[in-house]
Coordinates of N, CA and C in Angstrom, one line a residue:
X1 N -5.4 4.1 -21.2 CA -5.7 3.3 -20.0 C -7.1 3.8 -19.6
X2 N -8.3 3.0 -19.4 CA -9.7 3.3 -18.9 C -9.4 3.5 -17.5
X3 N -10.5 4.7 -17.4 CA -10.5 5.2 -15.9 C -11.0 4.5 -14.8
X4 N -10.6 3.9 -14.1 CA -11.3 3.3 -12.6 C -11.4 4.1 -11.6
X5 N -12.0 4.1 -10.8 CA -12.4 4.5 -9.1 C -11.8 3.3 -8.2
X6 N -11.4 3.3 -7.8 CA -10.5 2.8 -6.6 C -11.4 2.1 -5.5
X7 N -12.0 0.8 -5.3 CA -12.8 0.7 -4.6 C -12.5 0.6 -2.9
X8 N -10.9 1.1 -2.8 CA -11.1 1.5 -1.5 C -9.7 3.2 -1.4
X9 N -9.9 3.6 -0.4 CA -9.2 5.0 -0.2 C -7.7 4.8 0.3
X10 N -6.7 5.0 -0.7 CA -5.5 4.6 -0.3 C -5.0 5.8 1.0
X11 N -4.1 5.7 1.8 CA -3.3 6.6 2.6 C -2.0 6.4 2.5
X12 N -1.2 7.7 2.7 CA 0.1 7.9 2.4 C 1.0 7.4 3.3
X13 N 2.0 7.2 3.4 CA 3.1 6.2 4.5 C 4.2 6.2 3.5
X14 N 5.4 5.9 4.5 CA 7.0 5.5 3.9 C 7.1 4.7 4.4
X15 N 7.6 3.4 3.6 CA 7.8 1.9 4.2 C 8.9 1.6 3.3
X16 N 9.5 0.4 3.7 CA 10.2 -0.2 2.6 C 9.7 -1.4 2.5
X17 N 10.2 -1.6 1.4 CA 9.5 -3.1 0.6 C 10.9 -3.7 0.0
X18 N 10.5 -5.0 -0.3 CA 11.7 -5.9 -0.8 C 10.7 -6.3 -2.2
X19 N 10.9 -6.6 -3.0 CA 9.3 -7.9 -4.1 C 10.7 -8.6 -4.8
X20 N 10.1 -9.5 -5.4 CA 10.9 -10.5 -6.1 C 9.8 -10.8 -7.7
X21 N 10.5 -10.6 -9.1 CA 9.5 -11.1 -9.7 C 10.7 -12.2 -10.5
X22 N 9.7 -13.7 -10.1 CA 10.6 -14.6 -10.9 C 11.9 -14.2 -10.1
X23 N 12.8 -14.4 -10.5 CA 14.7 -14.8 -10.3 C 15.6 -13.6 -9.4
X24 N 14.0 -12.0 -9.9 CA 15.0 -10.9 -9.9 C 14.6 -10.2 -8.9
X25 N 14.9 -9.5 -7.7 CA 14.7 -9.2 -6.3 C 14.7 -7.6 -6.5
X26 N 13.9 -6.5 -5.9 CA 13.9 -5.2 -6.0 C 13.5 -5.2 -4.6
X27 N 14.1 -3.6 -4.1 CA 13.9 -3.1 -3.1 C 13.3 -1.7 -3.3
X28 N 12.6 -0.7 -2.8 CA 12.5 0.5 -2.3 C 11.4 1.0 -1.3
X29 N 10.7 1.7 -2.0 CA 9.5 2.3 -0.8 C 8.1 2.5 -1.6
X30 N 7.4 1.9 -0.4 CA 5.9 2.1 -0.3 C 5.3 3.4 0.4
X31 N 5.3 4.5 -0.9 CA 4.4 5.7 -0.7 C 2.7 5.6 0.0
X32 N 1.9 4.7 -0.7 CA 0.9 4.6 0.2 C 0.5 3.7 -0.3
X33 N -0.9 3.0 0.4 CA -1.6 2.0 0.7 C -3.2 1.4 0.8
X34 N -3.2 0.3 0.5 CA -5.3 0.3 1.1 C -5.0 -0.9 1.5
X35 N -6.5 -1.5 1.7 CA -6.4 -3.0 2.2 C -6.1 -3.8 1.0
X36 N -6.8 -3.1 -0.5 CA -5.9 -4.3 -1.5 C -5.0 -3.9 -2.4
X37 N -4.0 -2.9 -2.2 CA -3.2 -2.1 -3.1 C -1.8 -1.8 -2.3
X38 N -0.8 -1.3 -3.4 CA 0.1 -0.2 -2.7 C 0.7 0.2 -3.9
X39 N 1.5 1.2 -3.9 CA 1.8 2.3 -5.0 C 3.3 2.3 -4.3
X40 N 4.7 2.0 -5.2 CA 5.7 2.1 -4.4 C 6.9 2.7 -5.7
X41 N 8.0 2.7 -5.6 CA 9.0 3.2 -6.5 C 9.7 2.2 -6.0
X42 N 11.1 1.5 -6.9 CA 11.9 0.6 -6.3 C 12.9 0.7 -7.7
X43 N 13.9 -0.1 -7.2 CA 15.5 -0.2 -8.0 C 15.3 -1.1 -9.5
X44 N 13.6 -2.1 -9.2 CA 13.8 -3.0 -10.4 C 12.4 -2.4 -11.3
X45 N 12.6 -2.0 -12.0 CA 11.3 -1.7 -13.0 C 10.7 -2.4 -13.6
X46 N 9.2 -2.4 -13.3 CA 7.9 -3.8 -13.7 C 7.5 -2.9 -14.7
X47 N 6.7 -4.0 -15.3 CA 5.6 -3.2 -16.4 C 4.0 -4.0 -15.9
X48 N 3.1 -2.6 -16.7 CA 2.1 -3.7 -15.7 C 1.7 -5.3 -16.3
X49 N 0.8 -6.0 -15.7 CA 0.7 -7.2 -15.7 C 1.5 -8.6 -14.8
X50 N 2.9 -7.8 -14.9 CA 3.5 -8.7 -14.2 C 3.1 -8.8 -12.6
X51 N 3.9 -10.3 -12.3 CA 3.4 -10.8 -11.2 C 4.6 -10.6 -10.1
X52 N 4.5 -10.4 -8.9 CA 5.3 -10.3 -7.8 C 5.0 -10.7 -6.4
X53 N 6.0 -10.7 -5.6 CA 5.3 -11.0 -4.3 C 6.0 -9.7 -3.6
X54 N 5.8 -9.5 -2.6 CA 6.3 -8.4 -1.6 C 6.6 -9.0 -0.2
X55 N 7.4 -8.1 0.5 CA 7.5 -8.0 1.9 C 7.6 -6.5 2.7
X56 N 6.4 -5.6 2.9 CA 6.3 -5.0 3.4 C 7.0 -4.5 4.8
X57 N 7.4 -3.5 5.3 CA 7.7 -3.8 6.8 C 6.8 -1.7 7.3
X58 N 6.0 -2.3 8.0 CA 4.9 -0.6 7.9 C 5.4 0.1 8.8
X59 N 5.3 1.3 8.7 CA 6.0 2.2 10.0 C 6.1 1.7 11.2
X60 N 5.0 0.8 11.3 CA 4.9 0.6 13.3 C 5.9 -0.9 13.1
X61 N 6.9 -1.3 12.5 CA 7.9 -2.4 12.0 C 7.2 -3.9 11.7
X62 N 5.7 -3.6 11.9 CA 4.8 -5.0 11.5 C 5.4 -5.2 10.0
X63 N 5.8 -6.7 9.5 CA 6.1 -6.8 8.5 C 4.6 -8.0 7.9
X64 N 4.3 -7.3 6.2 CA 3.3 -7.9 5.7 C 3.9 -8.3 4.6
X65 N 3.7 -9.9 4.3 CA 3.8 -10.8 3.2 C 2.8 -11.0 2.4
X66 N 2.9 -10.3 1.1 CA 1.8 -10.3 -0.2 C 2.5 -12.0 -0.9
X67 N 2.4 -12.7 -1.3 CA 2.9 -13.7 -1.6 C 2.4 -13.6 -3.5
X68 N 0.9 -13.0 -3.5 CA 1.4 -12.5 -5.6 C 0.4 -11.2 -5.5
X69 N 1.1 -10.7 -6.2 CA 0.5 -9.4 -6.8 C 0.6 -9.1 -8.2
X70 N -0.3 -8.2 -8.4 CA 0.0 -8.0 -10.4 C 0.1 -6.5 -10.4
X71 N 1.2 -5.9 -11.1 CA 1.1 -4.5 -11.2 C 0.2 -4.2 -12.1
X72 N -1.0 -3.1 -11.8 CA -1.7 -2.5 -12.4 C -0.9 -1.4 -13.7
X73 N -0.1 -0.6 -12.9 CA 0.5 0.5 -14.3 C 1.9 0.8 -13.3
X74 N 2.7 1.4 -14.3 CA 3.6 1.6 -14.2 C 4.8 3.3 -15.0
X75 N 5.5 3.9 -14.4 CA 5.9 5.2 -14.7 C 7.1 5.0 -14.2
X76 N 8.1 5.0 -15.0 CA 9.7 5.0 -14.7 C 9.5 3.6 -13.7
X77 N 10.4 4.5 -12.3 CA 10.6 3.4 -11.3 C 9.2 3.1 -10.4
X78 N 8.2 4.0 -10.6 CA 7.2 4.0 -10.2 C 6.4 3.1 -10.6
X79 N 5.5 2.3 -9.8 CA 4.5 1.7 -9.8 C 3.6 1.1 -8.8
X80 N 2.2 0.6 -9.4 CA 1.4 0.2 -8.5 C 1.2 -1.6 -8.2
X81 N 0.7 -1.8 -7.3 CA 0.0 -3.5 -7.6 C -0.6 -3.9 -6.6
X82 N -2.0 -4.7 -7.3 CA -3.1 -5.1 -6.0 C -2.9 -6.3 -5.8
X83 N -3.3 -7.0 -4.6 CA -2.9 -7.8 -3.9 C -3.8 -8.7 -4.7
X84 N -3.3 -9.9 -5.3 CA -4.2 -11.3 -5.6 C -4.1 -12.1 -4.5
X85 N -2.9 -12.7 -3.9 CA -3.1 -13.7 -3.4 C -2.6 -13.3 -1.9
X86 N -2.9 -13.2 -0.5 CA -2.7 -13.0 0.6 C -2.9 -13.5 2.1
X87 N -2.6 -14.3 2.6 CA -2.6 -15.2 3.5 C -3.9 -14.3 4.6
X88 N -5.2 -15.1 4.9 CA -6.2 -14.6 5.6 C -5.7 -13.4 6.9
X89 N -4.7 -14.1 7.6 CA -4.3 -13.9 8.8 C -3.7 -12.3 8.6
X90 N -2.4 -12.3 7.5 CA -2.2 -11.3 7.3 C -2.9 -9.9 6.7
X91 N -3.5 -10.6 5.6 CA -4.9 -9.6 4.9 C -6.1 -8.7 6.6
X92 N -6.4 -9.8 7.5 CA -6.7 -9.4 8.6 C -6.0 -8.2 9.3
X93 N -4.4 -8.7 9.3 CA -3.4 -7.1 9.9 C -3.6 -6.1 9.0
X94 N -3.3 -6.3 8.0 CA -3.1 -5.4 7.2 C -4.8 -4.5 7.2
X95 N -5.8 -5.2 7.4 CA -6.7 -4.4 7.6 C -6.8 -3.5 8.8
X96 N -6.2 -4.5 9.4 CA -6.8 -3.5 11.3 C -5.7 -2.4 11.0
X97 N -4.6 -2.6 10.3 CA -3.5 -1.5 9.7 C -4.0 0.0 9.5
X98 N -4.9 -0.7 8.2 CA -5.7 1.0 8.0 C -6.7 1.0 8.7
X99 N -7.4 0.2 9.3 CA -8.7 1.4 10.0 C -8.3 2.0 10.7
X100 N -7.0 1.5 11.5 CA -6.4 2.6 12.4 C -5.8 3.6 11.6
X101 N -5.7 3.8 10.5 CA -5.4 5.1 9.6 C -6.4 5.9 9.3
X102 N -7.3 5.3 9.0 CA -8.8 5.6 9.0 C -9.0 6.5 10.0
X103 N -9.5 5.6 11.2 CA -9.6 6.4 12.6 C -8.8 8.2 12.8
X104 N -7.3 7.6 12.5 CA -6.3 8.9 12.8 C -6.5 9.9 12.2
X105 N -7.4 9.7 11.1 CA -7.7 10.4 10.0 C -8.8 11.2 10.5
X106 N -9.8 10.7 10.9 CA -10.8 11.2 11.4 C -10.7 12.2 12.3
X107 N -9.6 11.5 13.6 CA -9.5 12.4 14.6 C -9.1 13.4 14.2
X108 N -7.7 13.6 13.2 CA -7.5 14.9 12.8 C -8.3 15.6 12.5
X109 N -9.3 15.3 11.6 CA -10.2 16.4 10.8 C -11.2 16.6 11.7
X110 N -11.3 16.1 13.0 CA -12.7 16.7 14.1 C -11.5 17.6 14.9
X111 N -10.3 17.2 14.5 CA -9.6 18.1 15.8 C -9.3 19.7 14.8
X112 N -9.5 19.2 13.7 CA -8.8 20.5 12.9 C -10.2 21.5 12.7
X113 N -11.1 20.9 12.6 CA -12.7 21.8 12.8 C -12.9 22.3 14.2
X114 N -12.5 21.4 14.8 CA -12.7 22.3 15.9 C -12.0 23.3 16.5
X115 N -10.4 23.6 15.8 CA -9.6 24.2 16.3 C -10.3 25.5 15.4
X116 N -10.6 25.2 14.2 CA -11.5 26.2 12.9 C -12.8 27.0 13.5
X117 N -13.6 26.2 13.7 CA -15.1 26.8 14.6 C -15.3 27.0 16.3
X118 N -14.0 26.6 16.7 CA -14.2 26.8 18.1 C -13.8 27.6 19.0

């Protein structure tokens, strides 16, 4: 598998997810996240290429509808998949989702330097 760079910075979370590929319905959890990805483990094992939709529900209970996705790779029950197809409105939450992860992120690491140098 050729190496990519990730063109945006995933963050870690526990969510559950439901996806459907075709006929067959899986459930488990979404380890972490970006505005066009998520990396999750679940009950139905994909291989990559295939196509899926999701229904996200994020820690703060906001639920996000991916309507298709394609797994990138795949490890046991493990796997990833970026968002192709996603309704404007939602793609918009799902963004304001992580900047505010972003942000929290930030705050930590000024609050953790300063607990370090101060």
């Amino acid at each position: 598998m050729p190496f990519s760079i990730r063109p945006y910075r995933r963050f870690p979370v526990q969510c559950s997810v439901l996806y459907n590929a075709g006929p067959f319905q899986g459930q488990g959890t979404v380890w972490n996240l970006s505005s066009t990805g998520w990396r999750l483990s679940g009950d139905l094992p994909m291989r990559p290429g295939e196509i899926l939709s999701l229904t996200v529900t994020l820690p703060n209970e906001q639920r996000i509808e991916v309507s298709e996705a394609v797994v990138r790779w795949s490890r046991g029950q493990e796997f990833a998949v970026e968002n192709v197809t996603i309704e404007p409105r939602t793609h918009a939450r799902l963004q304001h989702y992580v900047k505010r992860l972003v942000q929290s992120t930030h705050e930590h690491r000024s609050l953790e330097r300063s607990e370090t140098y101060g």
